[in-house]
mmCIF file of C-alpha atoms in Angstrom:
data_model
loop_
_atom_site.group_PDB
_atom_site.id
_atom_site.type_symbol
_atom_site.label_atom_id
_atom_site.label_comp_id
_atom_site.label_asym_id
_atom_site.label_seq_id
_atom_site.Cartn_x
_atom_site.Cartn_y
_atom_site.Cartn_z
ATOM 1 C CA MET A 1 4.458 19.984 -33.573
ATOM 2 C CA THR A 2 3.050 20.372 -37.099
ATOM 3 C CA PHE A 3 3.785 16.706 -37.778
ATOM 4 C CA LEU A 4 2.122 15.722 -34.506
ATOM 5 C CA ARG A 5 -1.055 17.611 -35.379
ATOM 6 C CA LYS A 6 -1.156 15.940 -38.809
ATOM 7 C CA MET A 7 -0.703 12.467 -37.322
ATOM 8 C CA LEU A 8 -3.564 12.788 -34.849
ATOM 9 C CA PRO A 9 -7.307 13.090 -35.479
ATOM 10 C CA SER A 10 -7.478 15.113 -32.240
ATOM 11 C CA THR A 11 -5.397 15.703 -29.132
ATOM 12 C CA GLY A 12 -8.277 14.269 -27.107
ATOM 13 C CA ALA A 13 -7.628 10.901 -28.730
ATOM 14 C CA LEU A 14 -4.369 10.695 -26.756
ATOM 15 C CA PHE A 15 -6.222 10.962 -23.442
ATOM 16 C CA VAL A 16 -8.681 8.267 -24.520
ATOM 17 C CA PHE A 17 -5.845 6.017 -25.705
ATOM 18 C CA GLU A 18 -3.868 6.486 -22.470
ATOM 19 C CA ALA A 19 -6.868 5.603 -20.278
ATOM 20 C CA ALA A 20 -7.759 2.515 -22.344
ATOM 21 C CA ALA A 21 -4.141 1.328 -22.378
ATOM 22 C CA ARG A 22 -3.711 1.853 -18.632
ATOM 23 C CA HIS A 23 -6.942 0.019 -17.744
ATOM 24 C CA GLY A 24 -6.741 -2.639 -20.455
ATOM 25 C CA SER A 25 -10.441 -1.994 -20.938
ATOM 26 C CA PHE A 26 -12.539 0.350 -23.067
ATOM 27 C CA THR A 27 -15.341 0.109 -20.511
ATOM 28 C CA HIS A 28 -13.155 1.187 -17.582
ATOM 29 C CA ALA A 29 -11.642 3.968 -19.681
ATOM 30 C CA ALA A 30 -15.130 5.226 -20.509
ATOM 31 C CA ALA A 31 -16.076 5.252 -16.825
ATOM 32 C CA GLU A 32 -12.962 7.252 -15.932
ATOM 33 C CA LEU A 33 -13.523 9.751 -18.759
ATOM 34 C CA ASN A 34 -17.272 9.969 -18.078
ATOM 35 C CA VAL A 35 -18.210 9.000 -21.630
ATOM 36 C CA THR A 36 -19.858 5.932 -23.146
ATOM 37 C CA GLN A 37 -17.980 2.812 -24.144
ATOM 38 C CA PRO A 38 -19.033 3.192 -27.816
ATOM 39 C CA ALA A 39 -17.574 6.721 -27.774
ATOM 40 C CA VAL A 40 -14.231 5.320 -26.599
ATOM 41 C CA SER A 41 -14.318 2.591 -29.262
ATOM 42 C CA LYS A 42 -15.120 5.153 -31.973
ATOM 43 C CA THR A 43 -12.315 7.513 -30.922
ATOM 44 C CA LEU A 44 -9.734 4.724 -30.830
ATOM 45 C CA ALA A 45 -10.891 3.312 -34.171
ATOM 46 C CA GLN A 46 -10.406 6.791 -35.692
ATOM 47 C CA LEU A 47 -6.926 6.990 -34.159
ATOM 48 C CA GLU A 48 -5.964 3.578 -35.563
ATOM 49 C CA ARG A 49 -7.237 4.543 -39.045
ATOM 50 C CA HIS A 50 -5.337 7.825 -38.864
ATOM 51 C CA LEU A 51 -2.091 6.056 -37.904
ATOM 52 C CA GLY A 52 -2.662 3.090 -40.190
ATOM 53 C CA VAL A 53 -1.860 0.516 -37.466
ATOM 54 C CA LYS A 54 -3.676 -1.560 -34.873
ATOM 55 C CA LEU A 55 -3.093 -0.277 -31.346
ATOM 56 C CA PHE A 56 -5.166 -2.855 -29.449
ATOM 57 C CA GLU A 57 -5.916 -6.560 -29.671
ATOM 58 C CA ARG A 58 -9.084 -7.864 -28.088
ATOM 59 C CA VAL A 59 -8.781 -10.669 -25.508
ATOM 60 C CA ALA A 60 -11.320 -12.500 -23.379
ATOM 61 C CA ASP A 61 -11.259 -10.051 -20.452
ATOM 62 C CA GLY A 62 -10.543 -6.768 -22.254
ATOM 63 C CA VAL A 63 -7.861 -5.502 -24.606
ATOM 64 C CA VAL A 64 -4.076 -5.670 -24.792
ATOM 65 C CA LEU A 65 -1.701 -3.360 -26.594
ATOM 66 C CA SER A 66 -0.186 -4.306 -29.926
ATOM 67 C CA GLU A 67 3.516 -3.716 -30.549
ATOM 68 C CA ALA A 68 2.713 -0.262 -31.947
ATOM 69 C CA GLY A 69 0.379 0.384 -29.019
ATOM 70 C CA VAL A 70 3.117 -0.434 -26.493
ATOM 71 C CA LEU A 71 5.485 1.989 -28.229
ATOM 72 C CA LEU A 72 2.926 4.789 -28.236
ATOM 73 C CA TYR A 73 1.807 4.154 -24.642
ATOM 74 C CA ARG A 74 5.333 4.296 -23.240
ATOM 75 C CA ARG A 75 5.940 7.673 -24.852
ATOM 76 C CA ILE A 76 2.544 9.092 -23.920
ATOM 77 C CA LYS A 77 2.842 7.933 -20.311
ATOM 78 C CA GLY A 78 6.200 9.661 -19.942
ATOM 79 C CA GLY A 79 4.936 12.792 -21.673
ATOM 80 C CA PHE A 80 1.782 13.029 -19.586
ATOM 81 C CA ARG A 81 3.803 12.496 -16.409
ATOM 82 C CA GLY A 82 6.082 15.392 -17.377
ATOM 83 C CA ILE A 83 3.110 17.648 -18.096
ATOM 84 C CA GLU A 84 1.491 16.650 -14.812
ATOM 85 C CA ASP A 85 4.673 17.439 -12.886
ATOM 86 C CA ALA A 86 4.917 20.845 -14.554
ATOM 87 C CA LEU A 87 1.290 21.683 -13.753
ATOM 88 C CA ARG A 88 1.807 20.526 -10.175
ATOM 89 C CA GLU A 89 4.840 22.791 -9.818
ATOM 90 C CA ILE A 90 2.888 25.720 -11.225
ATOM 91 C CA ASP A 91 0.102 25.070 -8.721
ATOM 92 C CA VAL A 92 2.577 24.820 -5.838
ATOM 93 C CA ARG A 93 4.096 28.155 -6.791
ATOM 94 C CA ARG A 94 0.628 29.691 -7.021
ATOM 95 C CA THR A 95 -0.784 28.309 -3.748
ATOM 96 C CA GLY A 96 2.301 27.602 -1.656
ATOM 97 C CA ARG A 97 0.970 24.087 -0.988
ATOM 98 C CA GLU A 98 1.909 20.659 -2.292
ATOM 99 C CA THR A 99 -0.126 17.468 -2.608
ATOM 100 C CA ILE A 100 1.426 14.107 -1.786
ATOM 101 C CA THR A 101 -0.434 10.883 -2.539
ATOM 102 C CA LEU A 102 0.294 7.721 -0.555
ATOM 103 C CA SER A 103 -0.820 4.190 -1.479
ATOM 104 C CA LEU A 104 -1.283 2.230 1.758
ATOM 105 C CA SER A 105 -3.397 -0.560 3.173
ATOM 106 C CA THR A 106 -6.580 0.421 4.974
ATOM 107 C CA ALA A 107 -5.296 -1.413 8.059
ATOM 108 C CA PHE A 108 -1.949 0.422 8.147
ATOM 109 C CA THR A 109 -3.676 3.768 7.662
ATOM 110 C CA THR A 110 -6.254 3.028 10.374
ATOM 111 C CA HIS A 111 -4.009 1.532 13.035
ATOM 112 C CA TRP A 112 -0.579 3.052 12.429
ATOM 113 C CA LEU A 113 -0.989 6.352 10.608
ATOM 114 C CA MET A 114 -4.228 7.755 12.036
ATOM 115 C CA PRO A 115 -3.027 7.729 15.678
ATOM 116 C CA ARG A 116 -0.200 10.084 14.603
ATOM 117 C CA ILE A 117 -1.869 11.981 11.741
ATOM 118 C CA ASP A 118 -1.634 15.226 13.725
ATOM 119 C CA LYS A 119 2.100 14.638 14.085
ATOM 120 C CA LEU A 120 2.369 14.137 10.318
ATOM 121 C CA GLN A 121 0.470 17.341 9.587
ATOM 122 C CA GLU A 122 2.558 19.249 12.096
ATOM 123 C CA ALA A 123 5.738 18.019 10.405
ATOM 124 C CA PHE A 124 4.440 18.986 6.933
ATOM 125 C CA PRO A 125 2.142 21.995 7.350
ATOM 126 C CA ALA A 126 2.361 23.007 3.662
ATOM 127 C CA VAL A 127 1.375 19.571 2.347
ATOM 128 C CA ASP A 128 -2.100 18.274 1.515
ATOM 129 C CA PHE A 129 -2.195 14.468 1.797
ATOM 130 C CA ARG A 130 -4.246 12.144 -0.357
ATOM 131 C CA PHE A 131 -4.546 8.425 0.321
ATOM 132 C CA GLN A 132 -5.075 5.567 -2.103
ATOM 133 C CA LEU A 133 -6.374 2.933 0.325
ATOM 134 C CA ILE A 134 -6.135 -0.785 -0.404
ATOM 135 C CA PRO A 135 -8.573 -2.907 1.643
ATOM 136 C CA GLY A 136 -6.839 -6.246 1.088
ATOM 137 C CA ALA A 137 -3.280 -7.331 0.447
ATOM 138 C CA ILE A 138 -1.141 -4.374 -0.581
ATOM 139 C CA ARG A 139 -0.407 -4.765 -4.257
ATOM 140 C CA GLY A 140 -0.836 -2.949 -7.524
ATOM 141 C CA PRO A 141 1.002 -0.248 -9.494
ATOM 142 C CA VAL A 142 2.235 3.020 -8.006
ATOM 143 C CA ASP A 143 1.957 4.965 -11.269
ATOM 144 C CA GLU A 144 -0.523 7.495 -9.902
ATOM 145 C CA VAL A 145 0.965 8.033 -6.431
ATOM 146 C CA ASP A 146 4.106 9.497 -4.924
ATOM 147 C CA LEU A 147 4.842 6.614 -2.539
ATOM 148 C CA GLY A 148 3.410 3.159 -2.057
ATOM 149 C CA MET A 149 3.959 0.539 0.637
ATOM 150 C CA ARG A 150 4.485 -2.854 -0.958
ATOM 151 C CA PHE A 151 5.948 -6.274 -0.178
ATOM 152 C CA VAL A 152 8.678 -6.501 -2.822
ATOM 153 C CA ASP A 153 12.290 -7.665 -2.877
ATOM 154 C CA GLY A 154 13.669 -4.192 -3.516
ATOM 155 C CA PRO A 155 14.392 -1.794 -6.394
ATOM 156 C CA ASP A 156 13.870 -3.009 -9.954
ATOM 157 C CA LEU A 157 14.100 -1.577 -13.465
ATOM 158 C CA ASP A 158 10.987 0.564 -12.980
ATOM 159 C CA HIS A 159 10.971 1.301 -9.250
ATOM 160 C CA GLU A 160 13.120 2.696 -6.489
ATOM 161 C CA ALA A 161 12.593 1.284 -2.995
ATOM 162 C CA VAL A 162 13.507 1.968 0.635
ATOM 163 C CA PHE A 163 13.509 -0.996 3.012
ATOM 164 C CA LEU A 164 11.237 -0.730 6.052
ATOM 165 C CA MET A 165 11.441 -4.161 7.683
ATOM 166 C CA ARG A 166 10.908 -7.871 7.120
ATOM 167 C CA GLU A 167 7.387 -9.190 7.405
ATOM 168 C CA LEU A 168 6.881 -10.079 11.064
ATOM 169 C CA MET A 169 3.751 -11.331 12.805
ATOM 170 C CA LEU A 170 2.954 -11.843 16.469
ATOM 171 C CA PRO A 171 -0.205 -13.079 18.266
ATOM 172 C CA VAL A 172 -1.615 -10.072 20.130
ATOM 173 C CA CYS A 173 -4.524 -9.271 22.427
ATOM 174 C CA SER A 174 -5.666 -6.615 24.886
ATOM 175 C CA THR A 175 -4.589 -6.664 28.537
ATOM 176 C CA GLY A 176 -8.202 -7.261 29.559
ATOM 177 C CA TYR A 177 -8.485 -10.289 27.316
ATOM 178 C CA GLN A 178 -5.134 -11.625 28.586
ATOM 179 C CA THR A 179 -6.464 -11.532 32.158
ATOM 180 C CA LYS A 180 -9.512 -13.506 31.040
ATOM 181 C CA ARG A 181 -7.509 -16.141 29.142
ATOM 182 C CA ASP A 182 -5.139 -16.542 32.120
ATOM 183 C CA ARG A 183 -8.210 -17.434 34.181
ATOM 184 C CA THR A 184 -10.059 -19.726 31.756
ATOM 185 C CA HIS A 185 -7.262 -20.929 29.421
ATOM 186 C CA ASP A 186 -9.780 -20.711 26.570
ATOM 187 C CA ASP A 187 -9.192 -18.639 23.460
ATOM 188 C CA ILE A 188 -11.098 -16.903 20.705
ATOM 189 C CA PHE A 189 -8.934 -16.479 17.622
ATOM 190 C CA ILE A 190 -9.701 -13.546 15.342
ATOM 191 C CA ASN A 191 -8.854 -14.682 11.858
ATOM 192 C CA LEU A 192 -8.421 -12.916 8.532
ATOM 193 C CA SER A 193 -10.644 -14.775 6.069
ATOM 194 C CA GLU A 194 -7.965 -14.690 3.364
ATOM 195 C CA SER A 195 -5.674 -16.533 5.799
ATOM 196 C CA SER A 196 -7.366 -19.912 5.533
ATOM 197 C CA PRO A 197 -6.868 -22.285 7.296
ATOM 198 C CA SER A 198 -6.677 -20.280 10.493
ATOM 199 C CA TRP A 199 -3.310 -18.743 11.318
ATOM 200 C CA VAL A 200 -3.146 -20.509 14.664
ATOM 201 C CA GLU A 201 -3.574 -23.890 12.969
ATOM 202 C CA ARG A 202 -0.614 -23.182 10.693
ATOM 203 C CA MET A 203 1.875 -21.671 13.137
ATOM 204 C CA ASP A 204 4.564 -23.816 14.702
ATOM 205 C CA ALA A 205 3.893 -22.682 18.275
ATOM 206 C CA PRO A 206 4.203 -24.581 21.555
ATOM 207 C CA ALA A 207 0.947 -26.258 22.535
ATOM 208 C CA ALA A 208 1.298 -24.630 25.951
ATOM 209 C CA ASP A 209 0.518 -21.282 24.334
ATOM 210 C CA TRP A 210 -3.050 -22.404 23.598
ATOM 211 C CA PRO A 211 -3.994 -25.017 26.225
ATOM 212 C CA GLY A 212 -7.772 -24.522 26.346
ATOM 213 C CA ARG A 213 -10.742 -24.650 24.031
ATOM 214 C CA ARG A 214 -10.722 -22.679 20.782
ATOM 215 C CA ALA A 215 -13.322 -20.637 18.960
ATOM 216 C CA PHE A 216 -12.947 -18.423 15.906
ATOM 217 C CA LEU A 217 -14.097 -15.107 14.512
ATOM 218 C CA HIS A 218 -13.454 -14.568 10.791
ATOM 219 C CA PHE A 219 -13.295 -11.158 9.092
ATOM 220 C CA SER A 220 -12.369 -10.243 5.532
ATOM 221 C CA ASP A 221 -10.847 -6.863 6.495
ATOM 222 C CA TYR A 222 -7.644 -6.831 8.542
ATOM 223 C CA ALA A 223 -8.441 -3.391 9.976
ATOM 224 C CA ILE A 224 -11.462 -5.010 11.673
ATOM 225 C CA VAL A 225 -9.393 -7.987 12.844
ATOM 226 C CA LEU A 226 -7.066 -5.709 14.771
ATOM 227 C CA GLN A 227 -9.930 -3.528 16.013
ATOM 228 C CA ALA A 228 -11.606 -6.611 17.474
ATOM 229 C CA ALA A 229 -8.389 -7.467 19.325
ATOM 230 C CA LEU A 230 -8.194 -3.915 20.688
ATOM 231 C CA LEU A 231 -11.757 -4.276 21.986
ATOM 232 C CA GLY A 232 -10.838 -7.449 23.873
ATOM 233 C CA GLN A 233 -12.681 -9.878 21.607
ATOM 234 C CA GLY A 234 -9.842 -12.373 21.231
ATOM 235 C CA VAL A 235 -6.325 -13.047 19.959
ATOM 236 C CA ALA A 236 -5.324 -11.745 16.532
ATOM 237 C CA LEU A 237 -2.229 -12.248 14.459
ATOM 238 C CA GLY A 238 -0.598 -8.833 14.506
ATOM 239 C CA TRP A 239 1.447 -7.749 11.511
ATOM 240 C CA ILE A 240 4.114 -5.644 13.203
ATOM 241 C CA THR A 241 3.971 -2.936 10.520
ATOM 242 C CA VAL A 242 0.284 -2.416 11.365
ATOM 243 C CA ALA A 243 0.152 -3.237 15.092
ATOM 244 C CA SER A 244 3.390 -1.547 16.198
ATOM 245 C CA HIS A 245 1.685 1.623 17.474
ATOM 246 C CA TRP A 246 -0.696 -0.306 19.736
ATOM 247 C CA LEU A 247 2.132 -2.536 21.014
ATOM 248 C CA ARG A 248 4.248 0.529 21.733
ATOM 249 C CA VAL A 249 1.541 2.288 23.771
ATOM 250 C CA GLY A 250 0.418 -0.935 25.499
ATOM 251 C CA ASP A 251 -3.137 -1.193 24.137
ATOM 252 C CA LEU A 252 -2.097 -4.531 22.642
ATOM 253 C CA ILE A 253 0.342 -6.990 24.205
ATOM 254 C CA PRO A 254 1.917 -10.236 22.971
ATOM 255 C CA ALA A 255 -0.396 -13.213 23.534
ATOM 256 C CA SER A 256 2.550 -15.508 22.794
ATOM 257 C CA ARG A 257 6.285 -15.037 22.487
ATOM 258 C CA HIS A 258 6.226 -16.865 19.150
ATOM 259 C CA LEU A 259 7.348 -14.301 16.567
ATOM 260 C CA ILE A 260 6.684 -15.345 12.975
ATOM 261 C CA ARG A 261 9.083 -14.112 10.295
ATOM 262 C CA THR A 262 8.688 -14.580 6.551
ATOM 263 C CA GLU A 263 11.088 -13.808 3.715
ATOM 264 C CA ARG A 264 8.911 -10.965 2.439
ATOM 265 C CA ARG A 265 10.310 -7.447 2.726
ATOM 266 C CA CYS A 266 8.131 -4.396 3.335
ATOM 267 C CA GLN A 267 9.311 -1.438 1.242
ATOM 268 C CA LEU A 268 8.306 2.089 0.326
ATOM 269 C CA VAL A 269 8.435 2.260 -3.468
ATOM 270 C CA TRP A 270 8.112 4.881 -6.189
ATOM 271 C CA LEU A 271 8.629 5.105 -9.934
ATOM 272 C CA ARG A 272 12.138 5.725 -11.276
ATOM 273 C CA ALA A 273 10.539 7.744 -14.067
ATOM 274 C CA ARG A 274 8.957 10.002 -11.463
ATOM 275 C CA PRO A 275 11.759 11.023 -9.081
ATOM 276 C CA LEU A 276 10.634 12.008 -5.609
ATOM 277 C CA ARG A 277 10.179 15.677 -4.903
ATOM 278 C CA ALA A 278 11.994 16.915 -1.801
ATOM 279 C CA SER A 279 8.736 16.993 0.175
ATOM 280 C CA ALA A 280 7.803 13.405 -0.764
ATOM 281 C CA ALA A 281 11.312 12.226 0.135
ATOM 282 C CA ALA A 282 10.923 13.929 3.520
ATOM 283 C CA VAL A 283 7.590 12.131 4.085
ATOM 284 C CA ARG A 284 9.245 8.838 3.146
ATOM 285 C CA ASP A 285 11.993 9.461 5.704
ATOM 286 C CA TRP A 286 9.403 10.460 8.323
ATOM 287 C CA ILE A 287 7.556 7.131 7.907
ATOM 288 C CA VAL A 288 10.820 5.197 8.137
ATOM 289 C CA THR A 289 11.861 7.066 11.292
ATOM 290 C CA GLU A 290 8.480 6.686 13.000
ATOM 291 C CA LEU A 291 8.161 2.968 12.242
ATOM 292 C CA ARG A 292 11.701 2.182 13.338
ATOM 293 C CA GLY A 293 11.109 4.188 16.496
ATOM 294 C CA ASP A 294 8.129 1.936 17.205
ATOM 295 C CA LEU A 295 10.277 -1.147 16.629
ATOM 296 C CA ALA A 296 12.956 0.107 19.031
ATOM 297 C CA THR A 297 10.388 0.784 21.766
ATOM 298 C CA ILE A 298 8.735 -2.629 21.356
ATOM 299 C CA ASP A 299 12.153 -4.305 21.357
ATOM 300 C CA ALA A 300 12.952 -2.578 24.653
ATOM 301 C CA LEU A 301 9.585 -3.605 26.151
ATOM 302 C CA TYR A 302 9.858 -7.243 25.030
ATOM 303 C CA PRO A 303 13.559 -8.024 24.490
ATOM 304 C CA ASP A 304 12.902 -11.781 24.534
ATOM 305 C CA LEU A 305 11.035 -11.492 21.225
ATOM 306 C CA GLY A 306 14.236 -10.685 19.333
ATOM 307 C CA LEU A 307 12.322 -8.131 17.266
ATOM 308 C CA ALA A 308 15.319 -5.974 16.345
ATOM 309 C CA GLU A 309 17.255 -8.864 14.852
ATOM 310 C CA ALA A 310 14.224 -10.447 13.175
ATOM 311 C CA SER A 311 13.179 -7.169 11.533
ATOM 312 C CA GLY A 312 16.349 -6.992 9.453
ATOM 313 C CA VAL A 313 16.759 -3.332 10.439
ATOM 314 C CA SER A 314 20.159 -2.346 11.748
ATOM 315 C CA GLY A 315 20.623 0.521 14.157
ATOM 316 C CA LEU A 316 17.040 0.894 15.396
ATOM 317 C CA ILE A 317 16.147 4.428 16.532
ATOM 318 C CA THR A 318 15.806 4.763 20.300
#
């Protein structure tokens, strides 16, 4: 430790370096640390002088780590994670409560998790849950969370993964809207703005599914797309991972029997360098069980969809 103290201008410089390296930006690091950008630049310049090497290279949209910077960041990240885990364990022993952080889409949280949040809390009464919500496509690192839902192929060098299901989509609407469209044969399609052109224009569905006139509503947030369908405003493309609760309870029904399957795989992922605590592993298993229970119920309600086979999940829970 004597050598460490001699090599560093201050221990605080490590926190500044870690934030700047993680963000790839002195400005974003300053915002996180609640200091000014010049203060971050000054601290890191002092650290580089003290070490006698360059840690960052400036690029057009921020900074990137030098070879020495990469080496230092890898070690600091692992060290900070170990310290964080130790402090968390101390706090758990002191309070008798744990905190688990989940990285999920806003739509999944709104339409799948919130209807059963009381069930989650009942299953884990000693856990405080925090949510990192992603308003758009679910992507990004899971460095700061216990579990994240992502569309990835599977485990890799840095991550462990548990398979949930293949990406499946199905046109859905409310029962009230279905009665209306049976009468008029006209349709309003509720479209996710990122999905342009409209999903219905891209899908290889029988023309008989949409025989009447078409109009469109476009929203940039998928949680709103599905909410509009629930309120009877039209037909939406329902991602099964998000819409499965409403299909199971009957608030949404298939507007077509045309199930769309992609090659993407929905997984729950976490860092290999941060092994799951027993409580986080139990939450992971709870999500898997609940979602597969939804799939089994929907498959029983609509066996002609072939949902069980298309999902890639064997042995669905009944």
